[in-house]
Tab-separated table of C-alpha atoms in Angstrom:
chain	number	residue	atom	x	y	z
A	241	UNK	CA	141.539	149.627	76.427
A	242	UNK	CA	143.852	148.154	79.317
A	243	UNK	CA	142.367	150.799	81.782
A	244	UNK	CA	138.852	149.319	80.961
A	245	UNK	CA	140.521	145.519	81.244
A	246	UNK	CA	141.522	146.256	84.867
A	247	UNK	CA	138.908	147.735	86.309
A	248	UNK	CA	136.943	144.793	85.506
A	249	UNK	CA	139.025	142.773	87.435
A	250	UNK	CA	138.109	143.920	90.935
A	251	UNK	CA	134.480	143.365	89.700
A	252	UNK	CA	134.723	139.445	88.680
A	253	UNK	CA	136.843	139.044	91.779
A	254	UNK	CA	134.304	140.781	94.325
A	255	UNK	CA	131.267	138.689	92.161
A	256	UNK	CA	133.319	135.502	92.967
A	257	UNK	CA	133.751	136.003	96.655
A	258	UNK	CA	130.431	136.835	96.830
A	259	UNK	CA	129.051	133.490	95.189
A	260	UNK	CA	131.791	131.561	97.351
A	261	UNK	CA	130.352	133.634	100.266
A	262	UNK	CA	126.361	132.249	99.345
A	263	UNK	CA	127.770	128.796	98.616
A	264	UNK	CA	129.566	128.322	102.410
A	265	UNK	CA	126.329	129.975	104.113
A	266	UNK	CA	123.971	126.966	102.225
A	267	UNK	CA	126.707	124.501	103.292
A	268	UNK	CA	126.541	125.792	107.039
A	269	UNK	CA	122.710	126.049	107.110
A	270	UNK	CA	122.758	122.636	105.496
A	271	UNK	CA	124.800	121.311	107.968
A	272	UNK	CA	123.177	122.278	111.135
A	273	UNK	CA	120.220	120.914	109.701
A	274	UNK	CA	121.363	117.688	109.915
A	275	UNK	CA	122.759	117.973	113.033
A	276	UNK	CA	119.496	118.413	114.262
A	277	UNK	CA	117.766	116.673	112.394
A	278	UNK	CA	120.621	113.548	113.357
A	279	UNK	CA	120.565	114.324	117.156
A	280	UNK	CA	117.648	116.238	117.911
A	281	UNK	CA	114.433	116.275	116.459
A	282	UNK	CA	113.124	115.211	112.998
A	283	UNK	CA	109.430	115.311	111.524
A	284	UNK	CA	107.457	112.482	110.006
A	285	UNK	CA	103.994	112.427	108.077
A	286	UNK	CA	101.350	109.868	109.098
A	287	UNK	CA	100.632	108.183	106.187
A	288	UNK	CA	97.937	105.764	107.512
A	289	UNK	CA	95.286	105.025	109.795
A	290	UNK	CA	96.489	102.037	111.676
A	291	UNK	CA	97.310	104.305	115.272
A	292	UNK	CA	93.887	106.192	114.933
A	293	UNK	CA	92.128	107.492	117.420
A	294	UNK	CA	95.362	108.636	117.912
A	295	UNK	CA	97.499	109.362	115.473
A	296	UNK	CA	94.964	110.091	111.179
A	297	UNK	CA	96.487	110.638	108.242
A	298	UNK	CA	98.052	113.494	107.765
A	299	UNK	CA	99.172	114.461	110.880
A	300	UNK	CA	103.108	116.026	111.142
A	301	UNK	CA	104.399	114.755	114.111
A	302	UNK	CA	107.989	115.239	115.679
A	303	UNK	CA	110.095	112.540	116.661
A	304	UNK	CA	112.987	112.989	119.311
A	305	UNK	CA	115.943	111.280	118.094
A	306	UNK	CA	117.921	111.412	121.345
A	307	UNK	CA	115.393	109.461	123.932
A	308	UNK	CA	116.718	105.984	122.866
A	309	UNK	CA	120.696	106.486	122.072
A	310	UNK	CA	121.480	106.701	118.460
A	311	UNK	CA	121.919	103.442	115.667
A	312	UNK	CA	122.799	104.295	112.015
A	313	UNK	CA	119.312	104.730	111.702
A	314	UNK	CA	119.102	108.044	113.242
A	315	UNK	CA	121.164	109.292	109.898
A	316	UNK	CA	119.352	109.608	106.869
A	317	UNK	CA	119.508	106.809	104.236
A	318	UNK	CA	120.757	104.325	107.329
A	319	UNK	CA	124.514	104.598	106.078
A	320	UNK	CA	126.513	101.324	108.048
A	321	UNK	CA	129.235	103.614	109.942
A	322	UNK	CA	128.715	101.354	112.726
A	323	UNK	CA	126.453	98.382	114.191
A	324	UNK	CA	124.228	98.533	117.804
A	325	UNK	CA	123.279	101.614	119.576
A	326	UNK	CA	125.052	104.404	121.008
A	327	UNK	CA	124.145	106.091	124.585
A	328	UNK	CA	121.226	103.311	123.894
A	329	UNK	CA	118.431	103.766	126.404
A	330	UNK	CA	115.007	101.188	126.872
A	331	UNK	CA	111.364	102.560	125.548
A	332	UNK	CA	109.065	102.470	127.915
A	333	UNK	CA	105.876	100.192	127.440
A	334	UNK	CA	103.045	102.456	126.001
A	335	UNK	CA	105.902	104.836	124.231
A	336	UNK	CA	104.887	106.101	120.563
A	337	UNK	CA	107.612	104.813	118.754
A	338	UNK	CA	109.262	105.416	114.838
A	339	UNK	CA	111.024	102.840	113.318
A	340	UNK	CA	112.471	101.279	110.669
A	341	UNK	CA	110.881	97.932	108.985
A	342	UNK	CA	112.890	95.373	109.956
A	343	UNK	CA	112.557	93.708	106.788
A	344	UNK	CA	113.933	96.178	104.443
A	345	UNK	CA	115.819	98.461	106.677
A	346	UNK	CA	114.348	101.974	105.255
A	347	UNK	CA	110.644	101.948	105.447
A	348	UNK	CA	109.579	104.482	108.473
A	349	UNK	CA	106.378	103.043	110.403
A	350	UNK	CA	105.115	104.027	113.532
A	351	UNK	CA	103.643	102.088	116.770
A	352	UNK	CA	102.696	101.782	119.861
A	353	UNK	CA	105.630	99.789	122.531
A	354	UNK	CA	103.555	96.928	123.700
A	355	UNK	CA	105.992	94.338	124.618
A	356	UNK	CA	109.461	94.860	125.937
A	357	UNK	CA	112.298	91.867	125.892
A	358	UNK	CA	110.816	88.914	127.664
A	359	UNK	CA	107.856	89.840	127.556
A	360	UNK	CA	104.714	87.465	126.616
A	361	UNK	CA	101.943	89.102	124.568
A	362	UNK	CA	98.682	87.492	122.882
A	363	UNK	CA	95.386	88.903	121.853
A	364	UNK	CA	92.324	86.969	122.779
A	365	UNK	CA	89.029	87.655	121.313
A	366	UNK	CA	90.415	91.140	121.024
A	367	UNK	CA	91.865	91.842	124.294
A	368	UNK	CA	95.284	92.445	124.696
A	369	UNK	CA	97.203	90.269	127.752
A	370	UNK	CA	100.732	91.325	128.328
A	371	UNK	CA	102.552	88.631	130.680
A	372	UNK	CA	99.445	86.356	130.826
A	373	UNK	CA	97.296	89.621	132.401
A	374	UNK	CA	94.560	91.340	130.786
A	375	UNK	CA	95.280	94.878	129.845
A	376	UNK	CA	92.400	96.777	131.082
A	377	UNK	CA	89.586	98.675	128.805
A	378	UNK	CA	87.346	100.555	129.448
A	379	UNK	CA	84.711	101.605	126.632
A	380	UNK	CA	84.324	105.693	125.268
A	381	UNK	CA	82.032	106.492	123.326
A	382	UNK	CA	82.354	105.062	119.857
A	383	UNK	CA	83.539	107.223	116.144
A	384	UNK	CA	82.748	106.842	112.791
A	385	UNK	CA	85.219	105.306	110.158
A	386	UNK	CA	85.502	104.832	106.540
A	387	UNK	CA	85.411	100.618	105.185
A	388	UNK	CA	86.056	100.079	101.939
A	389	UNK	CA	83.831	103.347	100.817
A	390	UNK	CA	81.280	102.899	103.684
A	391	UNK	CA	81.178	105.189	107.008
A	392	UNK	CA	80.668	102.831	109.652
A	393	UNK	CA	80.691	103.070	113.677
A	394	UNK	CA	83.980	101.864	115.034
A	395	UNK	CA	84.014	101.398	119.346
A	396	UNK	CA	86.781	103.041	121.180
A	397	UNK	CA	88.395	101.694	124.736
A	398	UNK	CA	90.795	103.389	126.851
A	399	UNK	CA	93.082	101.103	127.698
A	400	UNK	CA	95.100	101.185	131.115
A	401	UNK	CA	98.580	99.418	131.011
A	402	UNK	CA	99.768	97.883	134.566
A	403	UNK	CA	102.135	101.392	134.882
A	404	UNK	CA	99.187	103.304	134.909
A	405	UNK	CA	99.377	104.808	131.721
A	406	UNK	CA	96.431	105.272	129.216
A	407	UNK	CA	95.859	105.530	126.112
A	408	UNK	CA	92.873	105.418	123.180
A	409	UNK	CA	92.089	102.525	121.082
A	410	UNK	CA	89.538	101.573	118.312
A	411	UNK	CA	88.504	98.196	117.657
A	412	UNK	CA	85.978	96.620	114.699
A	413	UNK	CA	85.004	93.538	117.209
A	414	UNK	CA	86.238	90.249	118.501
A	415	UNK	CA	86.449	88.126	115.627
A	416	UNK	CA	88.893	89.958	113.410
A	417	UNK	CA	92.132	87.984	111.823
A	418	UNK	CA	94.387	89.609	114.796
A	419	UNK	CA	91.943	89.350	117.277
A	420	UNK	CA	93.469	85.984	118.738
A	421	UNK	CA	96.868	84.856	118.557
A	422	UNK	CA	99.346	82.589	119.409
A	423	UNK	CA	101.619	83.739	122.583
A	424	UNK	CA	104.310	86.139	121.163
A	425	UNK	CA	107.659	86.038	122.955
A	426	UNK	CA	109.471	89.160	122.982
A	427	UNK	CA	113.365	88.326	122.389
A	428	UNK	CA	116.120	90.189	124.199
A	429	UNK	CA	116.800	92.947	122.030
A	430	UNK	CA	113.689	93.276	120.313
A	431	UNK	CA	110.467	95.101	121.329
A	432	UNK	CA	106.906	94.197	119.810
A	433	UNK	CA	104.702	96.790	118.459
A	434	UNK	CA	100.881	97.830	118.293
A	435	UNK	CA	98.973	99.732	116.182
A	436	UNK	CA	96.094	101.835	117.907
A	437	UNK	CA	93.798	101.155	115.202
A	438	UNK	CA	93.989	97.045	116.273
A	439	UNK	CA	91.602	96.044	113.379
A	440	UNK	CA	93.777	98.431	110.756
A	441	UNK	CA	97.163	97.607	111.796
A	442	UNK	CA	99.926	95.557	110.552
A	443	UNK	CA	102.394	95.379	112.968
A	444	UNK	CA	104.077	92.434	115.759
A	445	UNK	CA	101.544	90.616	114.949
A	446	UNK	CA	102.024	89.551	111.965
A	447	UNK	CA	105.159	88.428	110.426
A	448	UNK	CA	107.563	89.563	107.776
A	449	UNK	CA	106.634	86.510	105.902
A	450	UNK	CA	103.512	88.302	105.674
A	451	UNK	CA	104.007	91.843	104.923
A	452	UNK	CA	103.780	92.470	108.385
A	453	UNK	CA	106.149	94.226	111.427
A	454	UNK	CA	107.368	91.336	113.350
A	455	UNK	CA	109.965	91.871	116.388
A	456	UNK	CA	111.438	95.227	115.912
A	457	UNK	CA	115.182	94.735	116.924
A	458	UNK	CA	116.570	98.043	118.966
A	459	UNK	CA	118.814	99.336	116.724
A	460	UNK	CA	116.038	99.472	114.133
A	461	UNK	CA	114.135	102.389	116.710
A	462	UNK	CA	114.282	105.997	115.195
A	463	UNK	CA	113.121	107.571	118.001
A	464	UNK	CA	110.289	108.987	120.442
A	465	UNK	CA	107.135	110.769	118.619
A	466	UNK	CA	106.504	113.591	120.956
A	467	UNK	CA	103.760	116.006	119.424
A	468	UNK	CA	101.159	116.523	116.925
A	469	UNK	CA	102.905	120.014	114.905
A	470	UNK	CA	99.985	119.882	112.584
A	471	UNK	CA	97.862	118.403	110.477
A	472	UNK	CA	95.522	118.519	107.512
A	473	UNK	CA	93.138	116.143	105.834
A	474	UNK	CA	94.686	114.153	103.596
A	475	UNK	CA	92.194	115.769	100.786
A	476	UNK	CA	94.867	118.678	101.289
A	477	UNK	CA	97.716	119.089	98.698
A	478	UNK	CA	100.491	121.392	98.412
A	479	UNK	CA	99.435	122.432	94.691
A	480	UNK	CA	96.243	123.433	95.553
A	481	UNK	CA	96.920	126.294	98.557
A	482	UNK	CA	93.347	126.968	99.479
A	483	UNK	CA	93.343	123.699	100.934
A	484	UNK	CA	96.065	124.653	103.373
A	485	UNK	CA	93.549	126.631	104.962
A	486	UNK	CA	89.787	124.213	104.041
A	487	UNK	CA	91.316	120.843	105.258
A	488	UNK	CA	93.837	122.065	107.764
A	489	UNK	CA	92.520	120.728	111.008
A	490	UNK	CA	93.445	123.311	114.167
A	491	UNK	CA	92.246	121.513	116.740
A	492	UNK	CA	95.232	118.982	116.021
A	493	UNK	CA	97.931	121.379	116.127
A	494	UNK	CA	100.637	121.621	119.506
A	495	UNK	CA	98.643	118.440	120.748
A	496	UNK	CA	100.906	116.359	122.835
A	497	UNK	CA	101.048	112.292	122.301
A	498	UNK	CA	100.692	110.060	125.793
């Protein structure tokens, strides 16, 4: 009977190292994860249409954490180890940008950089003037969009900031409720966002008051969006894997965000 006792011991001990063994490997993987995820790169859904032509529902984009310095915002859950931004470095106007709400602190949304700090911005009859100049369009030709359960033709511009850079836009007309505003002034610190989609979007230009964006402060800026990974329709759903393949949409996939 004692012979049978300690052989048995070698065997619980060897099963516990090994479970200690899985446990630190988990830990490890977890880790680096977040290191990544923290200083690197991290992956968001779209969950809206407000930067179409752009950006549609459903798309998996990845954000890089590192192109505008790091706030406690770059951690998940936002913990407050410290205030400002560290190694903190200026979007550029036109940049494709994830960010916290500034009202609550935890929402992710995701615009366009329109105005940088000092900067004057006001739609008029739909057109966008950034420091009192009109940001030139020019039309493309126009897509269809869903309104209220109705498929309706929506116009598109391409719009050319004054740094040269380009980018798509949609637009419902002139007469929508943020198609003329009052002259926004961009405070030092803050940055004021667009949505592609202007008609769809509720962003800078409309205020927390409202259930809107308002001024995003810089330490509130997640980080860069860089790429489409992929995307699917959002008819797709992980419980029903034949849509993985039916709404997937390939011609998404690798596509690179300007």
């Amino acid at each position: 009977m004692s012979d049978n006792v300690q052989s048995a011991q070698p065997e619980k001990s060897g099963a516990l190292h090994e479970t200690i063994e899985i446990v630190k490997t988990i830990v490890y993987a977890l880790l680096i994860a977040l290191v990544l995820r923290v200083i690197f790169f991290q992956p968001f859904t779209i969950p809206s249409a407000s930067m179409e032509p752009n950006l549609y529902e459903g798309d998996y984009v990845i954000v890089s954490k590192y192109s505008y310095g790091y706030s406690k915002h770059s951690i998940p859950f936002s913990p407050p180890l410290f205030e400002g931004r560290i190694l903190a470095q200026q979007p550029a106007r036109g940049d494709i940008v994830v960010f916290k709400l500034p009202s609550d602190g935890r929402t992710d949304y995701i615009k366009r950089v329109i105005g940088l700090p000092g900067d004057r911005v006001q739609m008029r009859a739909g057109l966008l003037y950034v420091n009192d100049k009109l940001v030139a369009r020019e039309p493309l030709s126009p897509s269809k969009t869903m309104v209220m359960g109705f498929e309706r033709d929506i116009a598109r511009y391409q719009e050319r900031l004054d740094t040269g850079r380009t980018f798509a836009t949609q637009d419902m007309g002139p007469d929508g409720d943020l198609d003329n505003t009052d002259v926004f002034v961009v405070p030092d610190g803050h940055y004021f966002m667009m949505g592609d989609n202007r008609d769809n979007s509720s962003d800078s230009r409309v205020p927390p008051a409202a259930m809107g964006v308002g001024m995003v402060p810089a330490d509130h800026l997640v980080g860069k969006a860089q790429i489409i990974l992929l995307s699917w329709k959002p008819e797709a759903s992980i419980f029903k894997p034949w849509t993985w393949v039916l709404d997937a949409r390939p011609s998404r996939f690798f596509k690179v965000l300007k």
